[in-house]
Tab-separated table of C-alpha atoms in Angstrom:
chain	number	residue	atom	x	y	z
A	743	UNK	CA	57.521	89.399	141.581
A	744	UNK	CA	54.561	86.935	142.597
A	745	UNK	CA	51.365	88.139	141.803
A	746	UNK	CA	50.133	90.018	144.608
A	747	UNK	CA	52.926	92.561	144.873
A	748	UNK	CA	52.559	92.474	141.033
A	749	UNK	CA	49.121	93.272	141.711
A	750	UNK	CA	49.449	95.917	145.134
A	751	UNK	CA	51.770	98.124	142.530
A	752	UNK	CA	49.723	98.431	139.470
A	753	UNK	CA	46.230	99.327	141.963
A	754	UNK	CA	48.797	102.126	143.591
A	755	UNK	CA	49.192	104.083	140.310
A	756	UNK	CA	45.493	103.368	139.972
A	757	UNK	CA	45.920	101.055	136.646
A	758	UNK	CA	43.272	98.390	138.705
A	759	UNK	CA	42.599	96.248	135.355
A	760	UNK	CA	45.501	95.867	134.660
A	761	UNK	CA	45.760	95.205	138.538
A	762	UNK	CA	42.662	92.539	138.485
A	763	UNK	CA	44.435	90.578	135.099
A	764	UNK	CA	47.561	90.411	137.366
A	765	UNK	CA	45.535	88.521	140.121
A	766	UNK	CA	43.768	86.763	137.775
A	767	UNK	CA	46.595	85.089	136.265
A	768	UNK	CA	48.046	84.306	139.576
A	769	UNK	CA	44.660	82.204	140.247
A	770	UNK	CA	44.875	80.450	137.723
A	771	UNK	CA	47.505	78.621	139.169
A	772	UNK	CA	46.654	78.272	142.440
A	773	UNK	CA	43.091	79.410	142.921
A	774	UNK	CA	42.643	78.197	146.530
A	775	UNK	CA	45.479	81.850	147.650
A	776	UNK	CA	43.549	83.432	149.898
A	777	UNK	CA	45.821	86.353	149.919
A	778	UNK	CA	45.213	86.670	145.778
A	779	UNK	CA	40.930	85.932	146.192
A	780	UNK	CA	41.480	88.963	148.982
A	781	UNK	CA	42.780	91.156	146.656
A	782	UNK	CA	40.827	90.497	143.690
A	783	UNK	CA	38.020	91.128	145.818
A	784	UNK	CA	39.008	94.923	146.824
A	785	UNK	CA	39.764	95.388	143.282
A	786	UNK	CA	36.777	94.523	142.710
A	787	UNK	CA	35.509	96.239	144.987
A	788	UNK	CA	36.967	99.541	144.451
A	789	UNK	CA	35.980	99.245	140.484
A	790	UNK	CA	32.009	99.242	141.730
A	791	UNK	CA	31.119	95.390	141.377
A	792	UNK	CA	29.860	94.793	145.328
A	793	UNK	CA	27.654	91.725	144.648
A	794	UNK	CA	30.505	90.197	142.946
A	795	UNK	CA	33.418	91.697	145.315
A	796	UNK	CA	31.557	89.917	148.324
A	797	UNK	CA	31.119	86.414	146.630
A	798	UNK	CA	35.029	86.586	146.243
A	799	UNK	CA	35.965	87.864	149.520
A	800	UNK	CA	32.968	85.199	150.940
A	801	UNK	CA	35.733	82.220	149.256
A	802	UNK	CA	38.382	84.056	150.273
A	803	UNK	CA	37.060	83.439	154.137
A	804	UNK	CA	36.075	79.928	153.338
A	805	UNK	CA	39.340	79.295	152.128
A	806	UNK	CA	41.468	81.254	154.846
A	807	UNK	CA	38.924	81.649	157.978
A	808	UNK	CA	41.513	82.451	160.413
A	809	UNK	CA	43.069	85.576	158.622
A	810	UNK	CA	41.618	88.703	159.686
A	811	UNK	CA	41.999	90.772	156.264
A	812	UNK	CA	39.781	88.919	154.728
A	813	UNK	CA	36.849	89.184	156.953
A	814	UNK	CA	38.369	93.175	156.439
A	815	UNK	CA	37.185	92.859	152.791
A	816	UNK	CA	34.113	91.161	153.622
A	817	UNK	CA	32.904	93.557	156.062
A	818	UNK	CA	33.638	97.008	153.325
A	819	UNK	CA	31.787	94.803	151.166
A	820	UNK	CA	28.679	94.320	152.721
A	821	UNK	CA	29.657	97.733	154.020
A	822	UNK	CA	28.608	99.280	150.199
A	823	UNK	CA	25.978	96.727	149.589
A	824	UNK	CA	24.292	97.798	152.839
A	825	UNK	CA	24.395	95.370	155.292
A	826	UNK	CA	25.521	96.718	157.660
A	827	UNK	CA	24.495	93.975	160.702
A	828	UNK	CA	25.915	91.413	158.655
A	829	UNK	CA	29.436	94.411	157.963
A	830	UNK	CA	29.397	94.660	161.852
A	831	UNK	CA	29.419	90.513	162.131
A	832	UNK	CA	32.872	90.591	159.716
A	833	UNK	CA	34.522	93.213	161.165
A	834	UNK	CA	34.293	92.161	164.480
A	835	UNK	CA	35.536	88.883	163.837
A	836	UNK	CA	38.435	90.590	162.130
A	837	UNK	CA	38.814	92.209	165.763
A	838	UNK	CA	38.573	88.949	167.029
A	839	UNK	CA	41.839	87.847	165.394
A	840	UNK	CA	44.158	90.740	165.318
A	841	UNK	CA	42.995	92.605	168.006
A	842	UNK	CA	46.634	94.993	167.992
A	843	UNK	CA	46.077	95.775	164.525
A	844	UNK	CA	44.587	99.184	163.416
A	845	UNK	CA	42.683	98.024	160.330
A	846	UNK	CA	40.194	95.826	162.300
A	847	UNK	CA	38.909	98.184	164.716
A	848	UNK	CA	38.736	101.247	161.842
A	849	UNK	CA	36.145	99.195	159.979
A	850	UNK	CA	34.532	97.611	162.509
A	851	UNK	CA	34.177	101.747	163.476
A	852	UNK	CA	32.920	102.182	160.149
A	853	UNK	CA	30.345	99.672	160.261
A	854	UNK	CA	29.069	101.184	163.609
A	855	UNK	CA	28.796	105.075	162.383
A	856	UNK	CA	26.222	103.408	159.639
A	857	UNK	CA	24.307	102.067	162.154
A	858	UNK	CA	24.418	105.254	164.544
A	859	UNK	CA	26.176	103.269	167.109
A	860	UNK	CA	28.535	106.563	167.825
A	861	UNK	CA	29.859	105.893	171.207
A	862	UNK	CA	30.659	102.464	170.633
A	863	UNK	CA	32.126	103.385	167.224
A	864	UNK	CA	33.903	106.316	169.013
A	865	UNK	CA	35.637	103.694	171.096
A	866	UNK	CA	36.756	101.551	167.796
A	867	UNK	CA	37.921	104.681	165.685
A	868	UNK	CA	39.722	105.058	169.121
A	869	UNK	CA	41.643	102.266	169.802
A	870	UNK	CA	42.827	101.851	165.964
A	871	UNK	CA	44.557	105.474	166.946
A	872	UNK	CA	45.887	104.333	169.590
A	873	UNK	CA	47.442	101.453	168.060
A	874	UNK	CA	48.759	103.976	165.568
A	875	UNK	CA	48.572	106.941	166.528
A	876	UNK	CA	50.317	108.331	163.402
A	877	UNK	CA	48.222	106.561	160.621
A	878	UNK	CA	46.004	108.948	158.315
A	879	UNK	CA	43.349	106.827	157.413
A	880	UNK	CA	42.907	105.551	161.516
A	881	UNK	CA	42.999	109.681	161.792
A	882	UNK	CA	40.537	110.230	158.956
A	883	UNK	CA	37.764	106.940	160.738
A	884	UNK	CA	38.102	108.708	163.916
A	885	UNK	CA	37.253	112.098	162.198
A	886	UNK	CA	34.422	110.998	160.437
A	887	UNK	CA	33.382	109.186	163.357
A	888	UNK	CA	32.710	112.794	165.169
A	889	UNK	CA	31.258	114.696	162.469
A	890	UNK	CA	28.649	111.978	162.392
A	891	UNK	CA	28.388	112.014	165.781
A	892	UNK	CA	27.959	115.817	165.852
A	893	UNK	CA	30.856	116.912	167.149
A	894	UNK	CA	32.505	119.419	165.137
A	895	UNK	CA	35.665	119.981	166.527
A	896	UNK	CA	36.719	116.966	167.788
A	897	UNK	CA	36.679	115.837	163.863
A	898	UNK	CA	38.110	119.131	162.930
A	899	UNK	CA	41.062	117.804	165.597
A	900	UNK	CA	41.604	114.559	164.277
A	901	UNK	CA	41.711	116.079	160.446
A	902	UNK	CA	44.191	118.099	161.623
A	903	UNK	CA	46.489	115.588	162.962
A	904	UNK	CA	45.700	113.907	159.803
A	905	UNK	CA	47.103	116.584	158.033
A	906	UNK	CA	49.830	117.131	160.229
A	907	UNK	CA	51.068	113.784	158.842
A	908	UNK	CA	50.445	114.353	155.630
A	909	UNK	CA	49.254	117.851	154.585
A	910	UNK	CA	48.504	116.740	150.613
A	911	UNK	CA	45.794	113.844	152.642
A	912	UNK	CA	43.223	114.336	150.142
A	913	UNK	CA	40.316	113.259	152.758
A	914	UNK	CA	41.904	115.478	155.455
A	915	UNK	CA	41.107	118.676	153.276
A	916	UNK	CA	38.019	117.406	152.259
A	917	UNK	CA	36.920	116.741	156.021
A	918	UNK	CA	38.463	120.534	156.547
A	919	UNK	CA	36.259	121.965	153.500
A	920	UNK	CA	33.418	119.450	154.551
A	921	UNK	CA	33.868	121.144	158.881
A	922	UNK	CA	33.579	124.747	156.928
A	923	UNK	CA	30.891	124.580	154.910
A	924	UNK	CA	28.504	122.912	157.789
A	925	UNK	CA	28.751	125.920	160.060
A	926	UNK	CA	28.841	128.304	156.927
A	927	UNK	CA	32.015	129.668	156.985
A	928	UNK	CA	31.509	129.382	153.024
A	929	UNK	CA	34.903	131.395	151.996
A	930	UNK	CA	37.298	129.274	153.687
A	931	UNK	CA	35.224	126.642	151.736
A	932	UNK	CA	35.332	126.648	148.924
A	933	UNK	CA	39.248	128.127	149.062
A	934	UNK	CA	40.174	124.405	150.784
A	935	UNK	CA	37.538	123.034	147.732
A	936	UNK	CA	38.608	125.002	145.311
A	937	UNK	CA	42.780	123.873	145.654
A	938	UNK	CA	41.961	120.239	146.416
A	939	UNK	CA	39.388	120.119	142.609
A	940	UNK	CA	43.389	122.010	141.183
A	941	UNK	CA	45.312	119.023	142.459
A	942	UNK	CA	42.149	115.797	142.032
A	943	UNK	CA	40.427	117.132	139.488
A	944	UNK	CA	39.007	113.475	139.048
A	945	UNK	CA	37.813	113.203	141.908
A	946	UNK	CA	36.776	116.687	143.679
A	947	UNK	CA	35.630	118.425	140.531
A	948	UNK	CA	32.468	119.754	139.445
A	949	UNK	CA	30.369	117.816	141.416
A	950	UNK	CA	31.659	119.171	144.887
A	951	UNK	CA	32.988	122.595	143.831
A	952	UNK	CA	29.220	122.237	143.014
A	953	UNK	CA	27.522	122.090	147.044
A	954	UNK	CA	26.863	126.030	148.069
A	955	UNK	CA	23.983	125.577	145.612
A	956	UNK	CA	22.992	121.616	146.009
A	957	UNK	CA	23.992	122.517	149.608
A	958	UNK	CA	21.595	124.620	149.946
A	959	UNK	CA	18.752	122.787	148.032
A	960	UNK	CA	19.335	119.858	151.283
A	961	UNK	CA	18.816	122.318	153.778
A	962	UNK	CA	15.319	123.434	152.181
A	963	UNK	CA	14.249	120.356	151.578
A	964	UNK	CA	14.835	119.435	155.595
A	965	UNK	CA	13.139	122.635	156.899
A	966	UNK	CA	11.125	123.539	154.651
A	967	UNK	CA	8.015	120.732	155.541
A	968	UNK	CA	8.740	120.737	158.785
A	969	UNK	CA	7.940	124.831	158.958
A	970	UNK	CA	5.451	124.709	156.550
A	971	UNK	CA	2.984	122.222	158.505
A	972	UNK	CA	4.075	124.476	161.431
A	973	UNK	CA	1.778	127.326	159.506
A	974	UNK	CA	-0.772	124.742	158.445
A	975	UNK	CA	-1.816	124.242	161.950
A	976	UNK	CA	-1.480	127.984	162.572
A	977	UNK	CA	-4.176	128.308	159.840
A	978	UNK	CA	-6.094	125.116	160.857
A	979	UNK	CA	-6.518	126.152	164.345
A	980	UNK	CA	-8.139	129.939	163.770
A	981	UNK	CA	-11.415	127.876	163.024
A	982	UNK	CA	-10.807	127.218	167.414
A	983	UNK	CA	-8.195	130.513	168.262
A	984	UNK	CA	-8.602	133.575	166.168
A	985	UNK	CA	-5.203	134.905	167.362
A	986	UNK	CA	-3.762	131.291	165.580
A	987	UNK	CA	-4.302	133.276	162.194
A	988	UNK	CA	-1.796	136.222	162.583
A	989	UNK	CA	0.246	133.413	164.260
A	990	UNK	CA	0.634	131.265	161.001
A	991	UNK	CA	1.080	134.584	158.904
A	992	UNK	CA	4.230	135.986	160.762
A	993	UNK	CA	5.347	131.922	160.607
A	994	UNK	CA	5.053	132.239	157.414
A	995	UNK	CA	6.842	135.459	157.150
A	996	UNK	CA	9.281	133.897	159.455
A	997	UNK	CA	9.878	131.236	157.824
A	998	UNK	CA	10.009	133.402	153.982
A	999	UNK	CA	12.499	135.746	155.571
A	1000	UNK	CA	14.736	133.339	156.611
A	1001	UNK	CA	15.159	130.615	153.668
A	1002	UNK	CA	16.127	133.982	151.748
A	1003	UNK	CA	19.144	135.222	154.789
A	1004	UNK	CA	20.511	131.141	154.411
A	1005	UNK	CA	20.672	131.545	150.335
A	1006	UNK	CA	22.066	135.222	150.495
A	1007	UNK	CA	24.578	133.585	153.307
A	1008	UNK	CA	25.307	130.842	150.897
A	1009	UNK	CA	25.530	131.997	148.001
A	1010	UNK	CA	26.920	135.563	147.708
A	1011	UNK	CA	30.523	134.362	149.064
A	1012	UNK	CA	30.315	131.265	147.173
A	1013	UNK	CA	30.440	133.706	144.030
A	1014	UNK	CA	30.145	132.460	140.491
A	1015	UNK	CA	32.202	129.243	140.764
A	1016	UNK	CA	29.317	127.028	142.193
A	1017	UNK	CA	26.498	127.891	139.306
A	1018	UNK	CA	29.582	127.710	136.508
A	1019	UNK	CA	30.237	124.025	138.272
A	1020	UNK	CA	26.373	123.083	137.842
A	1021	UNK	CA	26.521	123.823	134.731
A	1022	UNK	CA	29.178	120.754	134.401
A	1023	UNK	CA	26.868	118.220	135.745
A	1024	UNK	CA	25.162	115.675	133.933
A	1025	UNK	CA	22.150	116.722	132.306
A	1026	UNK	CA	20.063	115.087	134.566
A	1027	UNK	CA	21.178	116.531	138.156
A	1028	UNK	CA	21.003	119.827	135.841
A	1029	UNK	CA	17.415	119.327	135.205
A	1030	UNK	CA	16.597	118.140	138.594
A	1031	UNK	CA	18.494	121.180	140.633
A	1032	UNK	CA	16.805	123.817	138.053
A	1033	UNK	CA	13.260	122.267	139.439
A	1034	UNK	CA	14.714	122.301	143.030
A	1035	UNK	CA	15.686	125.866	142.789
A	1036	UNK	CA	12.169	126.879	140.732
A	1037	UNK	CA	10.119	125.387	143.580
A	1038	UNK	CA	11.724	127.003	146.281
A	1039	UNK	CA	11.519	130.076	145.117
A	1040	UNK	CA	7.863	129.124	144.341
A	1041	UNK	CA	7.605	127.806	148.307
A	1042	UNK	CA	9.256	131.674	149.352
A	1043	UNK	CA	6.987	133.829	147.303
A	1044	UNK	CA	3.819	131.367	147.951
A	1045	UNK	CA	4.308	132.266	151.824
A	1046	UNK	CA	5.124	135.872	151.661
A	1047	UNK	CA	1.509	136.418	149.647
A	1048	UNK	CA	0.378	134.875	152.486
A	1049	UNK	CA	1.645	136.265	155.543
A	1050	UNK	CA	-0.289	138.893	153.118
A	1051	UNK	CA	-3.296	138.121	151.504
A	1052	UNK	CA	-4.156	134.868	154.014
A	1053	UNK	CA	-5.572	132.448	151.787
A	1054	UNK	CA	-6.445	128.438	151.989
A	1055	UNK	CA	-5.029	127.847	148.258
A	1056	UNK	CA	-1.985	130.133	148.741
A	1057	UNK	CA	-0.223	127.266	151.431
A	1058	UNK	CA	-2.122	124.398	148.903
A	1059	UNK	CA	-0.123	125.640	146.257
A	1060	UNK	CA	2.932	126.740	148.654
A	1061	UNK	CA	2.315	122.413	149.760
A	1062	UNK	CA	3.121	121.557	146.021
A	1063	UNK	CA	6.382	123.752	145.448
A	1064	UNK	CA	7.472	121.973	148.695
A	1065	UNK	CA	6.698	118.453	147.577
A	1066	UNK	CA	8.518	119.404	143.883
A	1067	UNK	CA	11.034	120.857	145.899
A	1068	UNK	CA	11.650	117.158	148.144
A	1069	UNK	CA	10.863	115.512	143.986
A	1070	UNK	CA	13.726	117.760	142.591
A	1071	UNK	CA	16.287	116.478	145.388
A	1072	UNK	CA	15.158	112.589	145.166
A	1073	UNK	CA	16.185	112.767	141.339
A	1074	UNK	CA	19.216	114.453	142.355
A	1075	UNK	CA	20.492	111.606	144.240
A	1076	UNK	CA	20.141	109.301	141.773
């Protein structure tokens, strides 16, 4: 068995370190082997060594610039290093070299999504699916493009096609749960996630099952600053227009009640499981989530207090609580 075949077999069962050793042994005999260099770049990427993987992918391109697979690997590395423009250029070179293969179009679609060029991304993903209509990775790429573009119905159709080809595909099941979550179909999403976590505990464990709590906080971090800004503007407008004070109090009450309603809509159907999973997260993440929950609760209480008894200091304290909520989210994501 060749070094490349042995490495692929090892990687296929998750033994990435041993696969890398096999590739390096092969490269010791043939250091300019583009296939082995491409495999090594892919293995280093999968193990999280992105800069090292890019350097090896560059070497593979220099050895075999006419092979589309090495350009695809280089594009994947560049994507992970947050260089979408360079990644797109590498993906387009792969498309030029192999326009009749789905992989270059699939990679190009992912590059275009990061650049928020959703129309072009949809076209590239569609070409990949047209070339390989039964390919689960290509169908899932199309689903991801549609989801990022905001067309959840199209994303669900593409994911359903992928699951029809492979009902156990983890990415397809994750996509379905994610789409249910985004539509606040909490029970359906949690049911799908529980089954997914049972089958793939290493990939879809506590962080995925804690999404109702974390997702709620993420939504509040996006909506609270805008709502609070509206209340503040109306409160300031009271100096020139007397009814603005009443409107500010009403806006504060509506904002607080909507926040409470959203929390109940998400957390009650989810049950205890998300809270149990939060307790399994790293300590830094748990502390950030706890701070975010306290800050969100404080913001709601202060807005309700302002609605009952308006005072500039109350709004200032609400703004401080909101800042803590946003800061806790930044810590949670690191």
